[in-house]
Short mmCIF file of C-alpha atoms and ligand atoms in Angstrom, two decimals:
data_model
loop_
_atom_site.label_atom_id
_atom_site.label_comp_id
_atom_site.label_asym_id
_atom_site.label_seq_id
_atom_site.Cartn_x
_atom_site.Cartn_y
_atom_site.Cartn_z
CA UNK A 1 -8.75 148.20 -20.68
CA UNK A 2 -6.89 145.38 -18.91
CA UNK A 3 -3.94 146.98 -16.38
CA UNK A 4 -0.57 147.10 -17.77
CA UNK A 5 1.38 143.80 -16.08
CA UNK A 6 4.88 144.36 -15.17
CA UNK A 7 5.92 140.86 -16.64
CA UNK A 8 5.92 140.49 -20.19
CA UNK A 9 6.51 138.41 -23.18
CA UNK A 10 7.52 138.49 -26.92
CA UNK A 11 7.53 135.48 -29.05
CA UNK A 12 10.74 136.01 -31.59
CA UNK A 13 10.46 132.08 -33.37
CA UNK A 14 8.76 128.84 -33.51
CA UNK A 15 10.06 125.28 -34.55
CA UNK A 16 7.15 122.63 -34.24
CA UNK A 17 5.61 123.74 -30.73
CA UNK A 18 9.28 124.48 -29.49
CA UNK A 19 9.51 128.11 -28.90
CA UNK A 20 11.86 131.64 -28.40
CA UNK A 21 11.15 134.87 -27.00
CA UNK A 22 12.38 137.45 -24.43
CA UNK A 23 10.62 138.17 -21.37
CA UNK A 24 10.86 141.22 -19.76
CA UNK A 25 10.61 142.25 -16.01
CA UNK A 26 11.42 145.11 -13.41
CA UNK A 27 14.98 143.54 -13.00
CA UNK A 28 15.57 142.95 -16.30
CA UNK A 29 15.21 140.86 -20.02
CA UNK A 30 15.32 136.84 -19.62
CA UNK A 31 16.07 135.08 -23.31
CA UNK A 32 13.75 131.99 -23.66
CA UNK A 33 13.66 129.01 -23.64
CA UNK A 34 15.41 129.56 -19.89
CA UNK A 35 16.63 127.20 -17.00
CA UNK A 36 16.34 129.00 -13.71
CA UNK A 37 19.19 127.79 -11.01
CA UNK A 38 17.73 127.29 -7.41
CA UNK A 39 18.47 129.63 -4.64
CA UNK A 40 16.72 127.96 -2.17
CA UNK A 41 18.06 130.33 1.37
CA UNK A 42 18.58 133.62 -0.39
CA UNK A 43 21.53 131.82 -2.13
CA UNK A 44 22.55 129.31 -4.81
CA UNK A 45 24.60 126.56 -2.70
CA UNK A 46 28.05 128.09 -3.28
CA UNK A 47 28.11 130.32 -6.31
CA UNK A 48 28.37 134.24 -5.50
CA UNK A 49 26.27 136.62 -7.66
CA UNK A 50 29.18 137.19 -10.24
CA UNK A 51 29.92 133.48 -10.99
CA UNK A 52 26.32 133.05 -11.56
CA UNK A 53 26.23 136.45 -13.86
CA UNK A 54 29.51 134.87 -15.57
CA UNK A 55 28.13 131.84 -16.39
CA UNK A 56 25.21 133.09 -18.05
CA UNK A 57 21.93 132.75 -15.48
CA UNK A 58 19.53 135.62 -16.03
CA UNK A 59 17.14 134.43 -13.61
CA UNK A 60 17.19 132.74 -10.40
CA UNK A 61 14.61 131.54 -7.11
CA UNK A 62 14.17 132.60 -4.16
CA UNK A 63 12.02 130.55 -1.17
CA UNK A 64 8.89 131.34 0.42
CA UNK A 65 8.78 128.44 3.26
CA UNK A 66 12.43 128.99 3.58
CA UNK A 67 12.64 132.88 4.00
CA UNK A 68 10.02 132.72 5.94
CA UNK A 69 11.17 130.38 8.71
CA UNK A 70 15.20 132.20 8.11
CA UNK A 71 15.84 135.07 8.35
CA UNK A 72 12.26 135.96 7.83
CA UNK A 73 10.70 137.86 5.38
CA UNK A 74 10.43 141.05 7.33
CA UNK A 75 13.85 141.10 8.28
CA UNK A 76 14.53 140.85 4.24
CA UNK A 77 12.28 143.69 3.62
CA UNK A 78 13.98 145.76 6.36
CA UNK A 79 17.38 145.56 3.84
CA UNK A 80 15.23 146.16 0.92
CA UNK A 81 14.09 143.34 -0.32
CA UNK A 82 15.71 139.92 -1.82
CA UNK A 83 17.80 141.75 -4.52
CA UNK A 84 19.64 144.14 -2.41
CA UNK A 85 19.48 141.53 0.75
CA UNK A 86 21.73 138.84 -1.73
CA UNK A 87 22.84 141.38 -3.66
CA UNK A 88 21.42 140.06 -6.87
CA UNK A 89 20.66 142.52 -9.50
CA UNK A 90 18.40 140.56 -12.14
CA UNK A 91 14.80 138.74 -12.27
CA UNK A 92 13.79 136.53 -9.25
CA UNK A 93 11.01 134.08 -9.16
CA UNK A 94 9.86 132.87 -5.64
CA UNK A 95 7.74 130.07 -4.94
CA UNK A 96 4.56 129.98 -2.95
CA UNK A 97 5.65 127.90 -0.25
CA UNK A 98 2.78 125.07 -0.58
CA UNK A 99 5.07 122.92 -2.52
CA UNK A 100 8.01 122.74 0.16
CA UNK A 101 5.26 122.57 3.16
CA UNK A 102 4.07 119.36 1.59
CA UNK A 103 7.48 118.16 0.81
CA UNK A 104 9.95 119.40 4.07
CA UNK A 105 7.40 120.45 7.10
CA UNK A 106 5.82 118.13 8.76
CA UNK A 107 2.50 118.52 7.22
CA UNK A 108 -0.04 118.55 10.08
CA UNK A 109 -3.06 119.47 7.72
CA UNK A 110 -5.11 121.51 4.45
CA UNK A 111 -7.80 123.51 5.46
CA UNK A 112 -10.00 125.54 3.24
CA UNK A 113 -7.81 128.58 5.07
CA UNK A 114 -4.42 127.14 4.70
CA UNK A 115 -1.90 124.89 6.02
CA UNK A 116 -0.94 123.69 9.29
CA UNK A 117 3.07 122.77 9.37
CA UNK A 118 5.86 122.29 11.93
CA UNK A 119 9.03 123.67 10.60
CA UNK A 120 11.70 120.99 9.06
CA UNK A 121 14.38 123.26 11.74
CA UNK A 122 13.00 123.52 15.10
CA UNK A 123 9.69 121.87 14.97
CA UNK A 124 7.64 124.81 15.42
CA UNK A 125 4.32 125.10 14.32
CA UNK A 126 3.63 127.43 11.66
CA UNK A 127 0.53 128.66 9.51
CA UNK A 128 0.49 129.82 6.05
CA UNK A 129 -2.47 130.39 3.21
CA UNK A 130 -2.84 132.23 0.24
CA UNK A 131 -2.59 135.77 2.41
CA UNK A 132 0.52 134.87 3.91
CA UNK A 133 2.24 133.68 1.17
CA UNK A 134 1.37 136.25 -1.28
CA UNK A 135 2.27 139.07 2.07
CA UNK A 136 6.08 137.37 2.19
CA UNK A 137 6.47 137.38 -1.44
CA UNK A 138 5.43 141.35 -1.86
CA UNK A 139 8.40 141.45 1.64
CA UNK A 140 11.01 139.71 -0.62
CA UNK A 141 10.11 141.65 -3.78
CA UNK A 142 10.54 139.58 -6.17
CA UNK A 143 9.34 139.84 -9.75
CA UNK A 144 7.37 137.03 -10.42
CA UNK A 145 5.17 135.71 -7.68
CA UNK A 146 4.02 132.16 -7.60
CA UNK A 147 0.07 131.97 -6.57
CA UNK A 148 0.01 129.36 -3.37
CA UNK A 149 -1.18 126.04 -4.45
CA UNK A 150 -1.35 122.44 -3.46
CA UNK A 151 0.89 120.17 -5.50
CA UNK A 152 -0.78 116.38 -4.81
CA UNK A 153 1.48 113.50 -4.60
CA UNK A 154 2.22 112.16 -8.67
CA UNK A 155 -0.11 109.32 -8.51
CA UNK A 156 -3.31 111.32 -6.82
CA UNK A 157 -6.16 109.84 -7.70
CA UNK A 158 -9.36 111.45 -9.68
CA UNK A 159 -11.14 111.70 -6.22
CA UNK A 160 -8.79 113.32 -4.72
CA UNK A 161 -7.77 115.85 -7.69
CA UNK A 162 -10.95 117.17 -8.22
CA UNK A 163 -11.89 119.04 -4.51
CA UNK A 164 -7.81 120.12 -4.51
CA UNK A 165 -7.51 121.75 -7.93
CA UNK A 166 -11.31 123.82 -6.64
CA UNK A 167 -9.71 124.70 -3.66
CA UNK A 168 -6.41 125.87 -5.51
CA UNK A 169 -8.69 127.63 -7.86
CA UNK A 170 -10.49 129.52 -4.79
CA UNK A 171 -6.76 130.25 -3.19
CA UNK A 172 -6.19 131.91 -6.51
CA UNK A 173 -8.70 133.94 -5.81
CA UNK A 174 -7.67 134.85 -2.36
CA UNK A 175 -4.15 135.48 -4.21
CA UNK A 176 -5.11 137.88 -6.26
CA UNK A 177 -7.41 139.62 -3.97
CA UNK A 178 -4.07 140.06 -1.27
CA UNK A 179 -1.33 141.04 -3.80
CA UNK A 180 -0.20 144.30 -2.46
CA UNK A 181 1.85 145.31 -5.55
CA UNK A 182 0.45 144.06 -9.30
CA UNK A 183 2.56 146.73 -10.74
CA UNK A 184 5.66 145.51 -10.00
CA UNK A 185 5.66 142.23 -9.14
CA UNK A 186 3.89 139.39 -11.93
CA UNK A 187 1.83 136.98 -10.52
CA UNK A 188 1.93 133.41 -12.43
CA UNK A 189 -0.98 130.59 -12.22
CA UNK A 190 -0.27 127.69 -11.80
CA UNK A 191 -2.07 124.87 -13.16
CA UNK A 192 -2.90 121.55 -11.91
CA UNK A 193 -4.58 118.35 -12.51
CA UNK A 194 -2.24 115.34 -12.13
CA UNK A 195 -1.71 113.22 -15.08
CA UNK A 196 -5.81 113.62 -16.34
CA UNK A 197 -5.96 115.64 -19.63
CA UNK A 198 -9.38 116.40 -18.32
CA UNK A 199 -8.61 117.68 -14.83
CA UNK A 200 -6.05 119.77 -16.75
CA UNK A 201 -8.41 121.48 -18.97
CA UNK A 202 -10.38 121.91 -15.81
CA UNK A 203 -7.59 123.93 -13.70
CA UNK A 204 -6.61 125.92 -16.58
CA UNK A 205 -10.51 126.69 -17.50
CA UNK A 206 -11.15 128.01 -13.72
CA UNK A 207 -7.84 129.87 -14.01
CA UNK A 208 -8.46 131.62 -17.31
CA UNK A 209 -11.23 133.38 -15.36
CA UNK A 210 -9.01 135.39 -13.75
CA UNK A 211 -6.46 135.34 -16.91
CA UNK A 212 -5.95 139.41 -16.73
CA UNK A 213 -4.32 139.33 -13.05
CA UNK A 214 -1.76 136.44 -14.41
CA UNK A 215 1.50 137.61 -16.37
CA UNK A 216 2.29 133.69 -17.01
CA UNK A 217 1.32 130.28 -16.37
CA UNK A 218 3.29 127.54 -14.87
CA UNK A 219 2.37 123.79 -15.00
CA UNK A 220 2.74 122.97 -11.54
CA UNK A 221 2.02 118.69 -10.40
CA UNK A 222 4.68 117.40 -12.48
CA UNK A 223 7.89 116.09 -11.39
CA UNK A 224 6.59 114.47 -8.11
CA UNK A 225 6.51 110.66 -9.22
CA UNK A 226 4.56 110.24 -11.86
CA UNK A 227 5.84 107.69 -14.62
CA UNK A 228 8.17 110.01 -17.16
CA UNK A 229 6.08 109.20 -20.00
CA UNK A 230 2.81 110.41 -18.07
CA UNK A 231 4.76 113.88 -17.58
CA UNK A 232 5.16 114.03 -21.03
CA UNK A 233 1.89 113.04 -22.31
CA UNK A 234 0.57 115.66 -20.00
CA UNK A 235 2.72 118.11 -21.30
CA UNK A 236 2.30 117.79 -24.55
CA UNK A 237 -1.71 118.14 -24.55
CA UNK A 238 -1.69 121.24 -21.84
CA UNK A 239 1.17 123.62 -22.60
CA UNK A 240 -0.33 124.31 -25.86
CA UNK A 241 -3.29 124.94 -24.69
CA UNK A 242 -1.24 127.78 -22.34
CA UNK A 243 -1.97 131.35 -23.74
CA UNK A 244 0.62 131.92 -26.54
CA UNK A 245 1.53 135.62 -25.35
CA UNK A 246 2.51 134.89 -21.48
CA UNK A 247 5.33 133.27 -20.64
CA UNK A 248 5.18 129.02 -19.62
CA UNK A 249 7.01 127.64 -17.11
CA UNK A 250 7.51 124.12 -15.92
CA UNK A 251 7.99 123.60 -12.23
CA UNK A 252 10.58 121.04 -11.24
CA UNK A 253 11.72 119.97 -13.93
CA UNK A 254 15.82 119.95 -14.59
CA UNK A 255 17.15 116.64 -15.93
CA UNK A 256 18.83 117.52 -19.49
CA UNK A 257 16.59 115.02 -21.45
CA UNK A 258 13.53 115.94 -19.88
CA UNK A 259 14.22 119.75 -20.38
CA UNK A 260 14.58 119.49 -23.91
CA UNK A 261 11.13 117.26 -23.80
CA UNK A 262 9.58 120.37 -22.13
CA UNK A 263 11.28 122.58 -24.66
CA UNK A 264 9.65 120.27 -27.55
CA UNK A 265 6.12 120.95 -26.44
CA UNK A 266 6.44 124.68 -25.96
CA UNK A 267 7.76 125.61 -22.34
CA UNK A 268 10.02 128.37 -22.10
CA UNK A 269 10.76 128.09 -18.32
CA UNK A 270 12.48 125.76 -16.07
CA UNK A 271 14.04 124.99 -12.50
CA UNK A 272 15.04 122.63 -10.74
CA UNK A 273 17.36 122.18 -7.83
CA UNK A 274 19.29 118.61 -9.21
CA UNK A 275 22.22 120.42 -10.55
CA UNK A 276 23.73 121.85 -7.56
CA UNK A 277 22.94 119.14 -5.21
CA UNK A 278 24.11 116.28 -7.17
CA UNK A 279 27.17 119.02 -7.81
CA UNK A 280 27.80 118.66 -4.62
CA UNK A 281 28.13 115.46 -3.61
CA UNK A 282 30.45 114.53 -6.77
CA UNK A 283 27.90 113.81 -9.82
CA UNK A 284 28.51 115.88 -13.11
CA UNK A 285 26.54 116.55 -16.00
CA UNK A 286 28.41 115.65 -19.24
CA UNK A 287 27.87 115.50 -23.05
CA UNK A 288 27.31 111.56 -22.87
CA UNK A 289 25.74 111.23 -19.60
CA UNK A 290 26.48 111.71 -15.82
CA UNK A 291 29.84 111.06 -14.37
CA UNK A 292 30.77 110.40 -10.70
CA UNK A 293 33.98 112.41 -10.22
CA UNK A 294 34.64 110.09 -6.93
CA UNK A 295 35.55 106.88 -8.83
CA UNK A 296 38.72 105.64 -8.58
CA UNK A 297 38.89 105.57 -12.31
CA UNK A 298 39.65 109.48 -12.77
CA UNK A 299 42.27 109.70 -10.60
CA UNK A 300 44.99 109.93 -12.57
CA UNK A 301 42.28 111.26 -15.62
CA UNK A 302 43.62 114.66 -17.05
CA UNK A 303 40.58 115.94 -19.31
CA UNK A 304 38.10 118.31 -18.16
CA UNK A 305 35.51 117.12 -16.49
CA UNK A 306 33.60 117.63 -20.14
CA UNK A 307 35.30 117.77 -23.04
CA UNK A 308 32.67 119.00 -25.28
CA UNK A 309 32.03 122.24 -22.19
CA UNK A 310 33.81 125.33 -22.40
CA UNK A 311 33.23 126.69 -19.20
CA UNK A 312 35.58 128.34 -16.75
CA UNK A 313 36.21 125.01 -14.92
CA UNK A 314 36.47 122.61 -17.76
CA UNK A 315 38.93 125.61 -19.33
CA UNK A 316 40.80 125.23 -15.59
CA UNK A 317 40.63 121.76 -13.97
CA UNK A 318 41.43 118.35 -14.31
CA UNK A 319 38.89 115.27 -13.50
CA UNK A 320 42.17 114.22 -11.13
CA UNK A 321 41.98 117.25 -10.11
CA UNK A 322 38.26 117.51 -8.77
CA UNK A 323 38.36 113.80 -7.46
CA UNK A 324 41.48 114.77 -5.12
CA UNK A 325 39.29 117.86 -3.96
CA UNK A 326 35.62 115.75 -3.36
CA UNK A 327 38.26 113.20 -1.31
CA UNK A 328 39.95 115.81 1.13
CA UNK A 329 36.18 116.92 1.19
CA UNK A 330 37.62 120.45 0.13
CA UNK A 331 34.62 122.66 -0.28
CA UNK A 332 36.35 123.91 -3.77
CA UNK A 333 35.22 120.37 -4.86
CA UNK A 334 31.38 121.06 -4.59
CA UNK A 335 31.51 124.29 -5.60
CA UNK A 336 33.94 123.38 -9.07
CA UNK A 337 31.06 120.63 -9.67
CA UNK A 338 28.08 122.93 -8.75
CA UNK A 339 29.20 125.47 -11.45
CA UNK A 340 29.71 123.28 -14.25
CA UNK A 341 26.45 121.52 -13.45
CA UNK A 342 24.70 125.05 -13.93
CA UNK A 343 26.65 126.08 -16.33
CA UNK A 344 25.67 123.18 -18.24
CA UNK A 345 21.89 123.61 -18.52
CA UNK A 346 22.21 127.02 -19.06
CA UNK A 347 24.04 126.22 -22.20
CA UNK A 348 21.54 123.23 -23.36
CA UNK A 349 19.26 126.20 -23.47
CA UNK A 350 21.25 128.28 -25.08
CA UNK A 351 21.87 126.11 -27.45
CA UNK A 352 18.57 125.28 -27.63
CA UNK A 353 17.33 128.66 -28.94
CA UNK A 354 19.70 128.91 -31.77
CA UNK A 355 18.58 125.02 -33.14
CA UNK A 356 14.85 126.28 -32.68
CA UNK A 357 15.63 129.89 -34.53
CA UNK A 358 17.26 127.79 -37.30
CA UNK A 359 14.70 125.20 -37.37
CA UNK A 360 16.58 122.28 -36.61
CA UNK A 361 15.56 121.54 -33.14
CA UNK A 362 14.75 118.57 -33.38
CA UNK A 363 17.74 117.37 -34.92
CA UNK A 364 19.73 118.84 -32.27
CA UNK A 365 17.64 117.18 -29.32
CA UNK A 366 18.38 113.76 -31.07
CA UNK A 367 21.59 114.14 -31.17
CA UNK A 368 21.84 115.22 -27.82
CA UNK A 369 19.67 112.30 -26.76
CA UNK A 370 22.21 109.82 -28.28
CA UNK A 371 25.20 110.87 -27.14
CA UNK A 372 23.66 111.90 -23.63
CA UNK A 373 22.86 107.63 -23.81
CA UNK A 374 26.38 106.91 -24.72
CA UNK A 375 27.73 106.86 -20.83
CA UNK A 376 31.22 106.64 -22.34
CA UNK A 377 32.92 109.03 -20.15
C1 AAQ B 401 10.93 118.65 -8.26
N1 AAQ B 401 9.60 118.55 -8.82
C2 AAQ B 401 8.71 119.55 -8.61
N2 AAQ B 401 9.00 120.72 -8.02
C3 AAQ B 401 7.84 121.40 -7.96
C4 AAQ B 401 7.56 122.66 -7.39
C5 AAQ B 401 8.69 123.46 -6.79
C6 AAQ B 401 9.51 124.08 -7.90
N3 AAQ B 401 10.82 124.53 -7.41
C7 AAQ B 401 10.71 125.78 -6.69
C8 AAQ B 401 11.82 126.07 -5.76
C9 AAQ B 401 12.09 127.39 -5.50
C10 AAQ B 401 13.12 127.73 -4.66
C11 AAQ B 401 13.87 126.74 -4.03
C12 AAQ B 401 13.59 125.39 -4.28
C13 AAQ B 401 12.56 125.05 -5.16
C14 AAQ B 401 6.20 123.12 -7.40
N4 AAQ B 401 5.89 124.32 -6.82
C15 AAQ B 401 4.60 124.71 -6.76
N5 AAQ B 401 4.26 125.86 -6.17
N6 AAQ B 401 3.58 123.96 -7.30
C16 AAQ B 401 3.82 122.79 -7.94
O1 AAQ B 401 2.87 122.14 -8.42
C17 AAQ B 401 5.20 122.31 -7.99
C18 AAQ B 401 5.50 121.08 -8.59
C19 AAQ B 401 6.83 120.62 -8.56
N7 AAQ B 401 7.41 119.47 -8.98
ZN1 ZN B 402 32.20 122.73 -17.82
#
């Protein structure tokens, strides 16, 4: 009798391979398909708890490499834990930590025990493997762990692929084996194997072994350079092959037309840390395409930033408006941006899930698609 897993999921429709359902953890429900803002240092860059709640996010990250180097993840357990430390009362997803050693330490080396990094602040050197990141996720208590991998660079070759996704398999392994608390916090796989349907079938096939320790699956190796229509060949031959009764979620990934790509072939997770840093330095998400709030052209512009958004700052502000505050560098300015940028992909997937329960999903991703390619802003 496989153990009861704390993280759950209920398929509600289907339209093509594009999917709903509810998934259900210690902190709460999460409505799917789902984009997940970033909260890279225990906070999403400017938004408080209550904007985020207001806005509609159910679910948001938390850091491994980064609460590990600041404020450390014993000091977080000492205030009870990520929730109560940020004071956020729903799901949280943290990383592993492999991904950001690889792509912000200075990598000194993989070993079959773990990884050798200086920190991106002070240039200390640090250690982590499977142990140690599983250890600071069960400190931070979040509710669904990520197992620690290696992403490879996009482009990896076959050579290279094959010996990483064996050792990732074996750190699963030593995941599993160290995770302190399987009743409350889910642990996801997460599967590699570049842009090679084969290599694919190969991490998921090593993974499945181990299938009733994993409340979902993530496909992890994406987003890191690859050609876009390699990511989406990829996709579209492994996520179906993703067990149909655990949620699927798609690391990395947060550009509008790309979500709804990853939507098409059956993922029901995202995240992705674009929104709130181009938010911040002036570029917004709109119904036909990005818009840089800077240019000279809005200054005297009185519509809201997006005229087809009906969020709290398109309801409040002018373009004018926002371009005067990203010019006196007023820290209003980044934050206005940051939460219509969210704001936005949180309704493209709530959107989403009412064109796939009425069938018409793909209708409504080609529409989006053509007026996201207008650029007439
Ligand atoms: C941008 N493209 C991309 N991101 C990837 C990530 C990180 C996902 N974002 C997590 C995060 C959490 C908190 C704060 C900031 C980021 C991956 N993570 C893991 N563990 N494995 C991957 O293969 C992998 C592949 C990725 N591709
Ligand atoms: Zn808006």
């Amino acid at each position: 009798m496989s153990k009861k897993l704390p993280v759950t999921y209920e398929l509600y429709d289907k339209d093509g391979k594009a999917r709903t359902g509810k998934i259900t953890t210690p902190h709460g429900e999460i409505e799917t398909p789902v984009f997940m803002p970033v909260g890279t240092q225990a906070t999403v860059k400017g938004m408080t708890p209550e904007e985020l709640e207001e806005m509609g996010a159910e679910i948001i990250l938390g850091n491994t490499y980064h609460l590990y180097l600041r404020p450390g993840d014993e000091l977080v357990a000492k205030f009870g834990g990520l929730h109560k430390f940020m004071n956020w009362k729903k799901p949280i997803l943290t990383d592993s930590g492999g991904f950001q050693v690889f792509s912000l330490g200075d990598l000194r080396n993989i070993k079959e025990e773990g990884v050798y990094f200086r920190s991106h602040l002070d240039g200390s050197k640090h250690f982590i493997s499977p142990e140690k990141s599983i250890n600071i996720q069960n400190n931070l208590g979040s509710d669904i762990v990520m197992l620690f991998d290696e992403c490879p660079p996009g482009m990896s070759s076959k050579e290279y692929l094959i010996p990483s996704i064996e050792r990732t398999t074996r750190w699963a392994k030593r995941c599993v084996e160290a995770h302190k608390r399987p009743d409350e916090q889910g642990l996801f796989a997460i599967v590699q194997g570049g842009i090679y349907e084969d290599l694919r079938d190969k991490s998921l096939s090593e993974l499945s072994e181990m299938d009733e320790y994993f409340s979902g699956y993530a496909v992890g190796g994406l987003a890191v350079g690859e050609p876009r229509e390699d990511m989406y060949r990829v996709l579209d031959y492994i996520v179906e092959k993703l067990p149909e009764d655990k949620p699927r979620y798609l690391m990395g990934v947060g550009e509008p037309l790309d979500m709804l790509e990853a939507v098409a072939s059956g993922i029901d997770m995202m995240d992705c840390v674009q929104p709130s840093r181009i938010g911040r330095h002036g570029t917004i998400f709109t119904k036909y395409g990005r818009l840089v709030v800077k240019n000279a052209s809005y200054s005297e512009d009185t519509r809201p930033l997006d005229e087809g958004c009906d969020c709290y700052v398109c309801r409040n502000y002018t373009r004018g408006y926002i371009r005067h505050l990203f010019k006196a560098q007023e820290i209003l300015g980044g934050r206005l941006a940051t939460y219509h940028n969210l704001y936005f992909l949180l309704k493209l997937m709530k959107d989403s899930r009412t064109a796939i329960k009425e069938k018409r999903f793909n209708e409504f991703k080609a529409e989006f698609e053509k007026n996201y390619a207008m650029g007439k802003n």
